[in-house]
CSV table of C-alpha atoms and ligand atoms in Angstrom, one decimal:
chain,number,residue,atom,x,y,z
A,1,MET,CA,-0.1,-0.2,0.1
A,2,ASN,CA,1.4,3.2,-0.9
A,3,VAL,CA,1.7,6.1,1.5
A,4,VAL,CA,-1.9,8.5,1.5
A,5,ALA,CA,-3.5,5.1,0.6
A,6,ALA,CA,-1.7,3.9,3.7
A,7,GLN,CA,-2.5,7.0,6.2
A,8,HIS,CA,-6.4,6.4,5.1
A,9,SER,CA,-6.7,2.7,5.5
A,10,ASP,CA,-9.2,3.0,8.4
A,11,GLY,CA,-11.3,4.6,5.7
A,12,PHE,CA,-14.5,2.9,4.4
A,13,VAL,CA,-14.2,3.1,0.6
A,14,VAL,CA,-10.4,3.2,0.1
A,15,TYR,CA,-9.8,3.5,-3.7
A,16,ASP,CA,-5.6,2.2,-3.1
A,17,GLY,CA,-3.4,3.4,-6.3
A,18,VAL,CA,-6.7,2.2,-8.6
A,19,GLN,CA,-6.0,3.0,-12.6
A,20,LYS,CA,-8.1,2.2,-14.5
A,21,SER,CA,-8.0,1.7,-19.1
A,22,TYR,CA,-10.4,0.4,-20.9
A,23,ASP,CA,-8.5,0.2,-24.2
A,24,GLY,CA,-5.5,-1.0,-22.3
A,25,GLU,CA,-3.8,1.9,-23.8
A,26,THR,CA,-5.3,5.2,-22.3
A,27,LEU,CA,-5.2,5.3,-18.6
A,28,VAL,CA,-8.8,7.5,-17.7
A,29,VAL,CA,-8.9,6.7,-13.7
A,30,LYS,CA,-4.6,7.8,-12.8
A,31,ASP,CA,-3.5,6.3,-9.4
A,32,LEU,CA,-6.4,7.1,-8.1
A,33,ASN,CA,-5.6,7.1,-3.8
A,34,LEU,CA,-9.2,8.4,-1.9
A,35,SER,CA,-10.6,7.9,1.8
A,36,VAL,CA,-14.1,8.4,2.6
A,37,ALA,CA,-15.0,8.2,5.7
A,38,ARG,CA,-17.8,5.7,7.7
A,39,GLY,CA,-20.6,7.9,7.3
A,40,GLU,CA,-19.3,11.0,5.3
A,41,PHE,CA,-20.7,12.4,1.9
A,42,LEU,CA,-17.8,12.6,-1.0
A,43,THR,CA,-18.6,13.9,-4.3
A,44,MET,CA,-16.5,13.4,-7.2
A,45,LEU,CA,-16.8,16.5,-9.3
A,46,GLY,CA,-15.2,17.6,-12.5
A,47,PRO,CA,-15.8,18.2,-16.5
A,48,SER,CA,-17.2,15.5,-18.5
A,49,GLY,CA,-15.0,12.5,-19.5
A,50,SER,CA,-12.8,13.5,-16.4
A,51,GLY,CA,-13.9,9.7,-15.0
A,52,LYS,CA,-16.2,10.1,-12.4
A,53,THR,CA,-18.2,7.3,-13.3
A,54,THR,CA,-15.5,5.0,-14.1
A,55,CYS,CA,-14.7,5.6,-10.6
A,56,LEU,CA,-17.8,5.2,-9.1
A,57,MET,CA,-18.7,2.0,-11.6
A,58,MET,CA,-15.4,0.3,-10.5
A,59,LEU,CA,-16.7,1.0,-6.7
A,60,ALA,CA,-19.6,-0.6,-7.7
A,61,GLY,CA,-18.5,-3.2,-9.0
A,62,PHE,CA,-19.7,-3.4,-13.1
A,63,GLU,CA,-15.9,-2.1,-14.2
A,64,THR,CA,-12.9,-3.6,-13.1
A,65,ALA,CA,-9.6,-1.9,-12.0
A,66,THR,CA,-6.6,-2.5,-14.5
A,67,SER,CA,-4.2,-1.7,-11.5
A,68,GLY,CA,-4.7,-1.1,-7.8
A,69,GLU,CA,-7.5,-2.2,-5.2
A,70,ILE,CA,-10.5,-0.9,-3.8
A,71,LEU,CA,-11.3,-1.6,-0.5
A,72,LEU,CA,-14.4,-1.2,1.2
A,73,ASP,CA,-14.9,-2.5,5.2
A,74,GLY,CA,-11.5,-3.3,5.0
A,75,LYS,CA,-11.8,-5.6,2.7
A,76,PRO,CA,-10.8,-5.9,-1.2
A,77,ILE,CA,-14.1,-5.4,-3.0
A,78,ASN,CA,-13.7,-8.5,-5.5
A,79,SER,CA,-13.6,-10.5,-2.3
A,80,VAL,CA,-17.7,-9.8,-1.6
A,81,PRO,CA,-19.9,-10.3,-4.0
A,82,PRO,CA,-22.6,-7.9,-5.9
A,83,HIS,CA,-25.3,-9.0,-3.4
A,84,LYS,CA,-23.8,-8.6,-0.1
A,85,ARG,CA,-22.1,-5.2,-0.8
A,86,GLY,CA,-24.6,-3.3,1.0
A,87,ILE,CA,-24.9,-0.9,-1.8
A,88,GLY,CA,-27.4,1.5,-3.0
A,89,MET,CA,-27.3,3.2,-6.2
A,90,VAL,CA,-29.2,6.1,-7.9
A,91,PHE,CA,-28.1,6.8,-11.5
A,92,GLN,CA,-29.6,9.5,-13.9
A,93,ASN,CA,-30.8,6.6,-16.0
A,94,TYR,CA,-31.5,4.2,-13.6
A,95,ALA,CA,-34.7,3.3,-14.7
A,96,LEU,CA,-37.4,2.1,-12.7
A,97,PHE,CA,-39.4,-1.0,-13.8
A,98,PRO,CA,-41.7,0.1,-16.2
A,99,HIS,CA,-44.1,-2.5,-15.2
A,100,MET,CA,-44.0,-2.9,-11.4
A,101,THR,CA,-45.8,-0.9,-9.1
A,102,VAL,CA,-43.8,1.6,-6.9
A,103,GLY,CA,-44.0,-0.3,-4.1
A,104,GLU,CA,-43.3,-3.6,-6.2
A,105,ASN,CA,-40.2,-1.6,-7.4
A,106,LEU,CA,-39.1,-1.4,-3.8
A,107,SER,CA,-40.0,-4.7,-2.9
A,108,PHE,CA,-37.9,-5.8,-5.6
A,109,PRO,CA,-34.4,-5.4,-3.9
A,110,LEU,CA,-35.9,-6.8,-0.5
A,111,GLU,CA,-37.1,-9.6,-2.0
A,112,VAL,CA,-33.7,-10.9,-3.7
A,113,ARG,CA,-32.0,-10.0,-0.1
A,114,GLY,CA,-34.5,-13.2,1.1
A,115,MET,CA,-36.6,-10.7,3.2
A,116,GLY,CA,-40.6,-12.1,3.9
A,117,LYS,CA,-43.6,-10.6,3.0
A,118,SER,CA,-45.0,-8.3,6.5
A,119,ASP,CA,-41.1,-6.9,7.1
A,120,ARG,CA,-41.0,-6.2,3.0
A,121,GLU,CA,-44.0,-4.2,3.4
A,122,LYS,CA,-43.2,-2.4,6.5
A,123,ASN,CA,-40.1,-1.0,4.7
A,124,VAL,CA,-41.3,-0.2,1.5
A,125,MET,CA,-43.6,2.0,3.6
A,126,ARG,CA,-41.3,3.5,5.6
A,127,ALA,CA,-38.9,4.6,3.3
A,128,LEU,CA,-41.8,5.5,0.9
A,129,ASP,CA,-43.0,8.0,3.5
A,130,MET,CA,-38.8,9.1,4.1
A,131,VAL,CA,-39.1,10.8,0.1
A,132,GLN,CA,-42.8,12.0,0.7
A,133,MET,CA,-44.5,9.3,-1.8
A,134,GLY,CA,-46.3,7.2,1.0
A,135,ALA,CA,-49.5,7.8,-1.2
A,136,PHE,CA,-48.1,6.5,-4.6
A,137,ALA,CA,-47.3,2.7,-3.7
A,138,ASN,CA,-49.7,1.6,-6.0
A,139,ARG,CA,-49.0,4.0,-9.0
A,140,ARG,CA,-46.7,2.9,-11.7
A,141,PRO,CA,-43.6,4.9,-13.0
A,142,ALA,CA,-44.9,5.7,-15.7
A,143,GLN,CA,-48.1,8.1,-13.5
A,144,LEU,CA,-45.1,9.6,-12.1
A,145,SER,CA,-43.9,13.3,-12.8
A,146,GLY,CA,-39.5,12.9,-13.3
A,147,GLY,CA,-39.1,14.0,-9.9
A,148,GLN,CA,-41.5,11.6,-8.6
A,149,GLN,CA,-39.8,8.8,-10.2
A,150,GLN,CA,-36.3,10.1,-8.9
A,151,ARG,CA,-37.6,10.2,-5.4
A,152,ILE,CA,-39.0,6.7,-6.1
A,153,ALA,CA,-35.1,5.6,-7.1
A,154,LEU,CA,-33.2,7.3,-4.1
A,155,ALA,CA,-36.4,5.4,-2.4
A,156,ARG,CA,-35.4,2.3,-3.8
A,157,ALA,CA,-31.9,2.6,-3.3
A,158,LEU,CA,-32.2,3.5,0.6
A,159,VAL,CA,-35.0,1.1,1.6
A,160,PHE,CA,-32.3,-1.7,2.0
A,161,GLU,CA,-30.7,0.2,4.8
A,162,PRO,CA,-27.2,0.6,2.6
A,163,GLU,CA,-24.4,1.7,4.8
A,164,LEU,CA,-23.2,3.3,1.0
A,165,VAL,CA,-24.9,4.9,-1.3
A,166,LEU,CA,-24.2,5.7,-4.5
A,167,MET,CA,-25.8,8.3,-7.0
A,168,ASP,CA,-24.1,9.7,-10.4
A,169,GLU,CA,-25.8,13.0,-11.6
A,170,PRO,CA,-29.4,11.6,-10.0
A,171,LEU,CA,-30.3,15.3,-10.3
A,172,GLY,CA,-29.4,16.3,-14.1
A,173,ALA,CA,-33.1,15.4,-15.6
A,174,LEU,CA,-34.9,17.7,-12.8
A,175,ASP,CA,-35.7,21.5,-13.0
A,176,LYS,CA,-34.2,24.3,-10.6
A,177,GLN,CA,-36.8,24.1,-8.3
A,178,LEU,CA,-37.0,20.1,-7.7
A,179,ARG,CA,-33.4,20.1,-7.8
A,180,GLU,CA,-32.2,22.3,-5.0
A,181,HIS,CA,-35.3,21.0,-3.2
A,182,MET,CA,-33.6,16.9,-3.9
A,183,GLN,CA,-30.3,18.3,-2.9
A,184,PHE,CA,-31.4,19.2,0.6
A,185,GLU,CA,-33.4,15.5,0.7
A,186,ILE,CA,-30.5,14.2,0.2
A,187,THR,CA,-28.6,15.4,2.0
A,188,ARG,CA,-30.7,15.1,5.0
A,189,LEU,CA,-31.4,11.9,4.4
A,190,ALA,CA,-28.0,10.3,4.0
A,191,HIS,CA,-27.1,12.6,7.0
A,192,ASP,CA,-29.9,11.3,9.3
A,193,LEU,CA,-29.8,7.4,8.3
A,194,GLY,CA,-25.4,7.5,8.9
A,195,ILE,CA,-25.2,6.5,5.7
A,196,THR,CA,-21.7,6.8,3.9
A,197,THR,CA,-22.2,8.7,0.2
A,198,VAL,CA,-20.0,8.8,-2.9
A,199,TYR,CA,-22.1,11.1,-5.2
A,200,VAL,CA,-21.1,12.1,-8.8
A,201,THR,CA,-21.7,15.3,-10.7
A,202,HIS,CA,-20.0,17.9,-13.3
A,203,ASP,CA,-22.3,20.7,-11.3
A,204,GLN,CA,-20.0,23.1,-9.0
A,205,THR,CA,-22.8,24.6,-6.6
A,206,GLU,CA,-24.3,20.9,-6.2
A,207,ALA,CA,-21.6,19.8,-5.5
A,208,LEU,CA,-20.5,22.8,-2.6
A,209,THR,CA,-24.0,22.5,-1.0
A,210,MET,CA,-24.2,19.0,-0.7
A,211,SER,CA,-21.0,17.4,1.0
A,212,ASP,CA,-18.7,16.8,2.9
A,213,ASN,CA,-15.6,16.7,0.7
A,214,VAL,CA,-15.8,17.2,-2.7
A,215,ALA,CA,-12.4,14.9,-4.7
A,216,VAL,CA,-12.3,17.6,-7.8
A,217,PHE,CA,-11.5,15.5,-11.2
A,218,GLU,CA,-9.3,15.8,-14.4
A,219,ASP,CA,-8.7,14.2,-17.0
A,220,GLY,CA,-8.6,11.0,-14.5
A,221,ARG,CA,-6.7,12.5,-11.6
A,222,ILE,CA,-8.2,13.9,-8.4
A,223,GLN,CA,-6.5,17.6,-8.5
A,224,GLN,CA,-7.3,18.6,-5.5
A,225,LEU,CA,-9.6,17.1,-2.3
A,226,ALA,CA,-11.2,19.0,0.3
A,227,PRO,CA,-14.0,20.0,2.2
A,228,PRO,CA,-16.4,23.3,0.0
A,229,ASP,CA,-14.9,26.6,2.3
A,230,VAL,CA,-11.7,24.8,1.9
A,231,LEU,CA,-11.9,24.5,-1.9
A,232,TYR,CA,-13.1,27.7,-2.8
A,233,GLU,CA,-11.0,29.8,-0.7
A,234,GLU,CA,-7.9,28.1,-1.0
A,235,PRO,CA,-7.7,26.4,-3.8
A,236,ARG,CA,-4.1,24.5,-4.8
A,237,ASN,CA,-3.8,25.2,-8.7
A,238,SER,CA,-5.3,26.9,-11.7
A,239,PHE,CA,-7.7,24.5,-12.3
A,240,VAL,CA,-9.5,24.4,-9.2
A,241,ALA,CA,-9.7,28.2,-9.3
A,242,GLN,CA,-11.1,28.4,-12.9
A,243,PHE,CA,-13.6,24.8,-11.7
A,244,ILE,CA,-14.8,26.5,-8.9
A,245,GLY,CA,-16.6,29.6,-8.8
A,246,GLU,CA,-16.3,32.7,-10.6
A,247,ASN,CA,-12.7,33.7,-10.5
A,248,ASN,CA,-10.8,36.9,-12.5
A,249,THR,CA,-6.7,35.7,-13.4
A,250,ILE,CA,-3.9,37.6,-14.9
A,251,ASP,CA,-1.2,36.3,-15.5
A,252,GLY,CA,2.6,37.5,-14.8
A,253,VAL,CA,6.1,36.5,-13.5
A,254,VAL,CA,7.6,36.1,-10.2
A,255,LYS,CA,9.5,38.9,-9.7
A,256,GLU,CA,11.0,38.2,-5.9
A,257,ILE,CA,9.6,35.0,-3.3
A,258,ARG,CA,9.8,36.2,0.1
A,259,GLY,CA,8.0,33.6,2.8
A,260,ASP,CA,4.3,34.8,2.8
A,261,THR,CA,4.3,36.6,0.0
A,262,CYS,CA,6.0,37.6,-3.7
A,263,VAL,CA,6.4,40.0,-6.2
A,264,VAL,CA,4.4,39.5,-9.7
A,265,GLN,CA,5.1,41.5,-12.7
A,266,LEU,CA,1.4,41.3,-14.8
A,267,ASP,CA,2.0,41.3,-18.5
A,268,GLY,CA,1.6,45.0,-18.9
A,269,GLY,CA,4.4,46.3,-16.2
A,270,VAL,CA,2.3,46.6,-13.1
A,271,LEU,CA,4.1,45.3,-10.2
A,272,ILE,CA,1.8,43.0,-7.1
A,273,ASP,CA,2.1,41.6,-3.9
A,274,ALA,CA,0.4,38.0,-3.9
A,275,LYS,CA,0.2,34.8,-2.3
A,276,PRO,CA,2.8,31.8,-3.0
A,277,VAL,CA,0.3,29.1,-3.7
A,278,ASN,CA,2.2,27.3,-6.9
A,279,VAL,CA,5.0,29.0,-7.5
A,280,SER,CA,8.3,27.8,-6.9
A,281,LYS,CA,10.3,30.2,-8.5
A,282,VAL,CA,11.8,33.1,-9.5
A,283,GLY,CA,10.8,34.1,-13.2
A,284,GLU,CA,8.6,31.7,-13.6
A,285,ARG,CA,4.8,32.7,-15.3
A,286,THR,CA,2.3,32.9,-12.9
A,287,ARG,CA,-1.7,32.8,-13.4
A,288,VAL,CA,-2.7,35.1,-10.2
A,289,SER,CA,-6.5,34.1,-8.9
A,290,ILE,CA,-9.0,37.2,-7.0
A,291,ARG,CA,-12.7,36.2,-6.4
A,292,PRO,CA,-15.2,39.2,-7.7
A,293,GLU,CA,-16.2,39.4,-4.4
A,294,ARG,CA,-12.8,40.4,-2.9
A,295,VAL,CA,-11.7,42.7,-5.6
A,296,GLU,CA,-13.1,46.4,-3.7
A,297,ALA,CA,-13.3,49.8,-5.4
A,298,ASN,CA,-13.3,52.0,-2.3
A,299,LYS,CA,-9.6,52.4,-0.8
A,300,GLU,CA,-11.4,52.7,2.9
A,301,ARG,CA,-12.6,49.7,3.2
A,302,LEU,CA,-9.1,47.9,1.8
A,303,ALA,CA,-6.3,47.6,4.9
A,304,ASP,CA,-2.9,50.2,3.9
A,305,ASP,CA,-0.9,47.4,2.0
A,306,ALA,CA,-3.5,46.5,-0.5
A,307,HIS,CA,-3.2,47.1,-4.2
A,308,MET,CA,-4.7,50.0,-6.3
A,309,ILE,CA,-5.0,49.2,-9.7
A,310,LYS,CA,-6.0,51.0,-12.3
A,311,ALA,CA,-9.1,50.3,-14.4
A,312,GLU,CA,-11.9,50.5,-17.2
A,313,VAL,CA,-15.1,50.1,-16.8
A,314,LEU,CA,-17.1,48.2,-19.2
A,315,GLU,CA,-20.1,47.1,-18.1
A,316,PHE,CA,-22.3,47.5,-15.0
A,317,ILE,CA,-25.5,45.1,-13.6
A,318,TYR,CA,-28.0,45.8,-11.0
A,319,MET,CA,-28.3,42.3,-10.1
A,320,GLY,CA,-30.6,42.9,-6.7
A,321,ASP,CA,-28.7,41.8,-4.1
A,322,VAL,CA,-25.4,42.2,-5.9
A,323,PHE,CA,-24.0,44.7,-8.6
A,324,ARG,CA,-21.3,43.6,-10.8
A,325,THR,CA,-19.0,45.1,-12.8
A,326,ARG,CA,-17.3,44.1,-15.8
A,327,LEU,CA,-14.1,45.8,-16.0
A,328,LYS,CA,-10.7,46.0,-18.1
A,329,VAL,CA,-7.6,45.0,-16.0
A,330,ALA,CA,-4.0,44.6,-16.8
A,331,GLY,CA,-5.3,43.9,-20.5
A,332,ASN,CA,-8.2,41.3,-18.9
A,333,GLU,CA,-11.5,42.4,-20.0
A,334,ASN,CA,-12.9,39.9,-18.7
A,335,PHE,CA,-12.3,41.1,-14.4
A,336,VAL,CA,-15.8,41.4,-12.8
A,337,MET,CA,-15.9,42.8,-9.8
A,338,LYS,CA,-19.2,42.0,-6.9
A,339,THR,CA,-20.2,44.2,-4.1
A,340,ARG,CA,-23.0,43.8,-2.2
A,341,ASN,CA,-25.4,46.5,-2.9
A,342,ALA,CA,-25.9,48.9,0.0
A,343,PRO,CA,-27.0,52.6,-0.3
A,344,ASP,CA,-23.3,53.8,0.2
A,345,GLN,CA,-22.0,51.8,-3.1
A,346,VAL,CA,-21.3,53.8,-6.0
A,347,ARG,CA,-22.8,52.2,-9.4
A,348,HIS,CA,-19.9,52.6,-11.9
A,349,LYS,CA,-20.5,54.0,-15.2
A,350,PRO,CA,-18.9,52.3,-18.7
A,351,GLY,CA,-16.2,54.5,-19.7
A,352,SER,CA,-15.3,55.5,-16.8
A,353,MET,CA,-11.6,54.7,-15.2
A,354,ILE,CA,-11.3,54.0,-11.7
A,355,GLU,CA,-9.1,52.5,-8.9
A,356,ILE,CA,-9.5,48.9,-7.5
A,357,GLY,CA,-7.8,46.7,-5.2
A,358,TRP,CA,-7.3,43.7,-3.2
A,359,MET,CA,-5.3,42.2,-0.2
A,360,PRO,CA,-2.2,40.6,-0.9
A,361,GLN,CA,-3.4,37.2,1.0
A,362,ASP,CA,-6.8,37.4,-1.1
A,363,CYS,CA,-4.4,37.1,-4.8
A,364,ARG,CA,-3.1,33.7,-5.1
A,365,ALA,CA,0.2,33.0,-7.5
A,366,LEU,CA,-0.8,29.5,-9.1
A,367,ASP,CA,0.3,27.4,-11.8
A,368,CYS,CA,0.1,29.5,-15.3
A,369,PRO,CA,-1.5,26.4,-17.8
A,370,GLN,CA,-0.3,27.4,-21.6
B,1,LIG,N1,-17.2,1.5,-21.8
B,1,LIG,C1,-16.4,2.6,-21.8
B,1,LIG,N2,-15.3,1.3,-23.0
B,1,LIG,C2,-14.7,2.5,-23.4
B,1,LIG,N3,-14.4,4.4,-23.0
B,1,LIG,C3,-14.8,4.5,-22.0
B,1,LIG,C4,-16.2,3.4,-21.4
B,1,LIG,N4,-17.1,4.4,-20.3
B,1,LIG,C5,-15.8,5.3,-20.0
B,1,LIG,N5,-15.1,5.8,-21.4
B,1,LIG,C6,-13.9,6.5,-21.5
B,1,LIG,O1,-13.6,6.6,-20.2
B,1,LIG,C7,-13.4,8.4,-20.2
B,1,LIG,C8,-14.2,8.2,-19.0
B,1,LIG,O2,-15.2,8.2,-18.7
B,1,LIG,P1,-16.5,8.8,-17.0
B,1,LIG,O3,-17.9,8.2,-18.0
B,1,LIG,O4,-15.6,8.0,-15.9
B,1,LIG,O5,-16.1,9.8,-17.5
B,1,LIG,P2,-17.1,10.9,-16.3
B,1,LIG,O6,-16.6,12.0,-16.0
B,1,LIG,O7,-18.3,10.2,-15.5
B,1,LIG,O8,-18.2,12.1,-17.3
B,1,LIG,P3,-19.6,12.3,-17.9
B,1,LIG,O9,-19.3,13.8,-16.7
B,1,LIG,O10,-19.6,13.2,-19.4
B,1,LIG,O11,-20.1,11.5,-17.1
B,1,LIG,C9,-14.0,8.9,-21.0
B,1,LIG,O12,-12.2,10.0,-22.2
B,1,LIG,C10,-15.1,8.0,-21.5
B,1,LIG,O13,-14.7,8.4,-22.9
B,2,LIG,MG1,-20.5,10.4,-16.4
């Protein structure tokens, strides 16, 4: 077992040096080491094709790892037959059996496990009540809305009280309002029942609002594994900074590194202080990253060591709770400043020149992708 996995070998789910290739040439999952604690809600987040579903399928036992090992409760997953793994699953297109009623759909996984009729009925009703579908036991899936079907799929995954639930984009087909409601329902159920959940999505808002920890995937690798707030506040590299939340970037060159600050010369000439997060030496290209809500046009709201830099106002959008001002800064025409709507907040006019600033610690010097 390698070092990373050994540190986490007490996890309920452990991926230990897992690789996967479908064609024997390209690795779509590369040296995956990941540990999920009992009761944790972990989300695999990443762009299309980054390997999320493949990772989930290997855990479910529908795909086998090309190398490495997956452990469930300390045991290699291959040694446990699928029906004894106690894994509940919900997939975007994991259809309910159309010829069965809702009640029969839920009863089925219990029947497979050899549960008697009266216990089955009790468990089915309890699972339906959990997703507020108690009145629908006799309907067929075709007589339900998309959201209701998805709730039944969730109830079916939970009915046999699994220790582990896997979900792959389960809310993708739902409209925004229902999706948000179901996000809340799923996390509430998972926490109330103490279920360990591995959830897959490419929607970063969903990942941030639902998870204890988020693993950000890119091209078969985890770029960062962290709780939502850490992921947003302290992205480790440019990919994560750009993928999670809105982000402003300016490219430049590292001029000096001293402890926890560095000096960056932005393209265009301006020198600024930044926090060296993913830079190692003077002369290196860097991409500095600043969140829109950390940009300020009122110097009085910033401490003395804040930078002020010239910016041209390109667009002002009144969004109710916030003002969104698009600026041209050091050549970047998509630099966004987000300010809270307050009586003393200036509404900047397009075409005007202003000065904006931020605190050096809110400006992260990251890798500069080519
Ligand atoms: N059965 C398969 N045979 C061959 N290649 C596959 C197979 N399934 C997936 N792939 C490839 O493996 C890579 C990872 O796919 P995967 O489905 O794991 O991505 P994903 O992160 O779930 O993407 P999405 O967000 O689009 O669902 C992709 O390049 C994909 O084309
Ligand atoms: Mg997928």
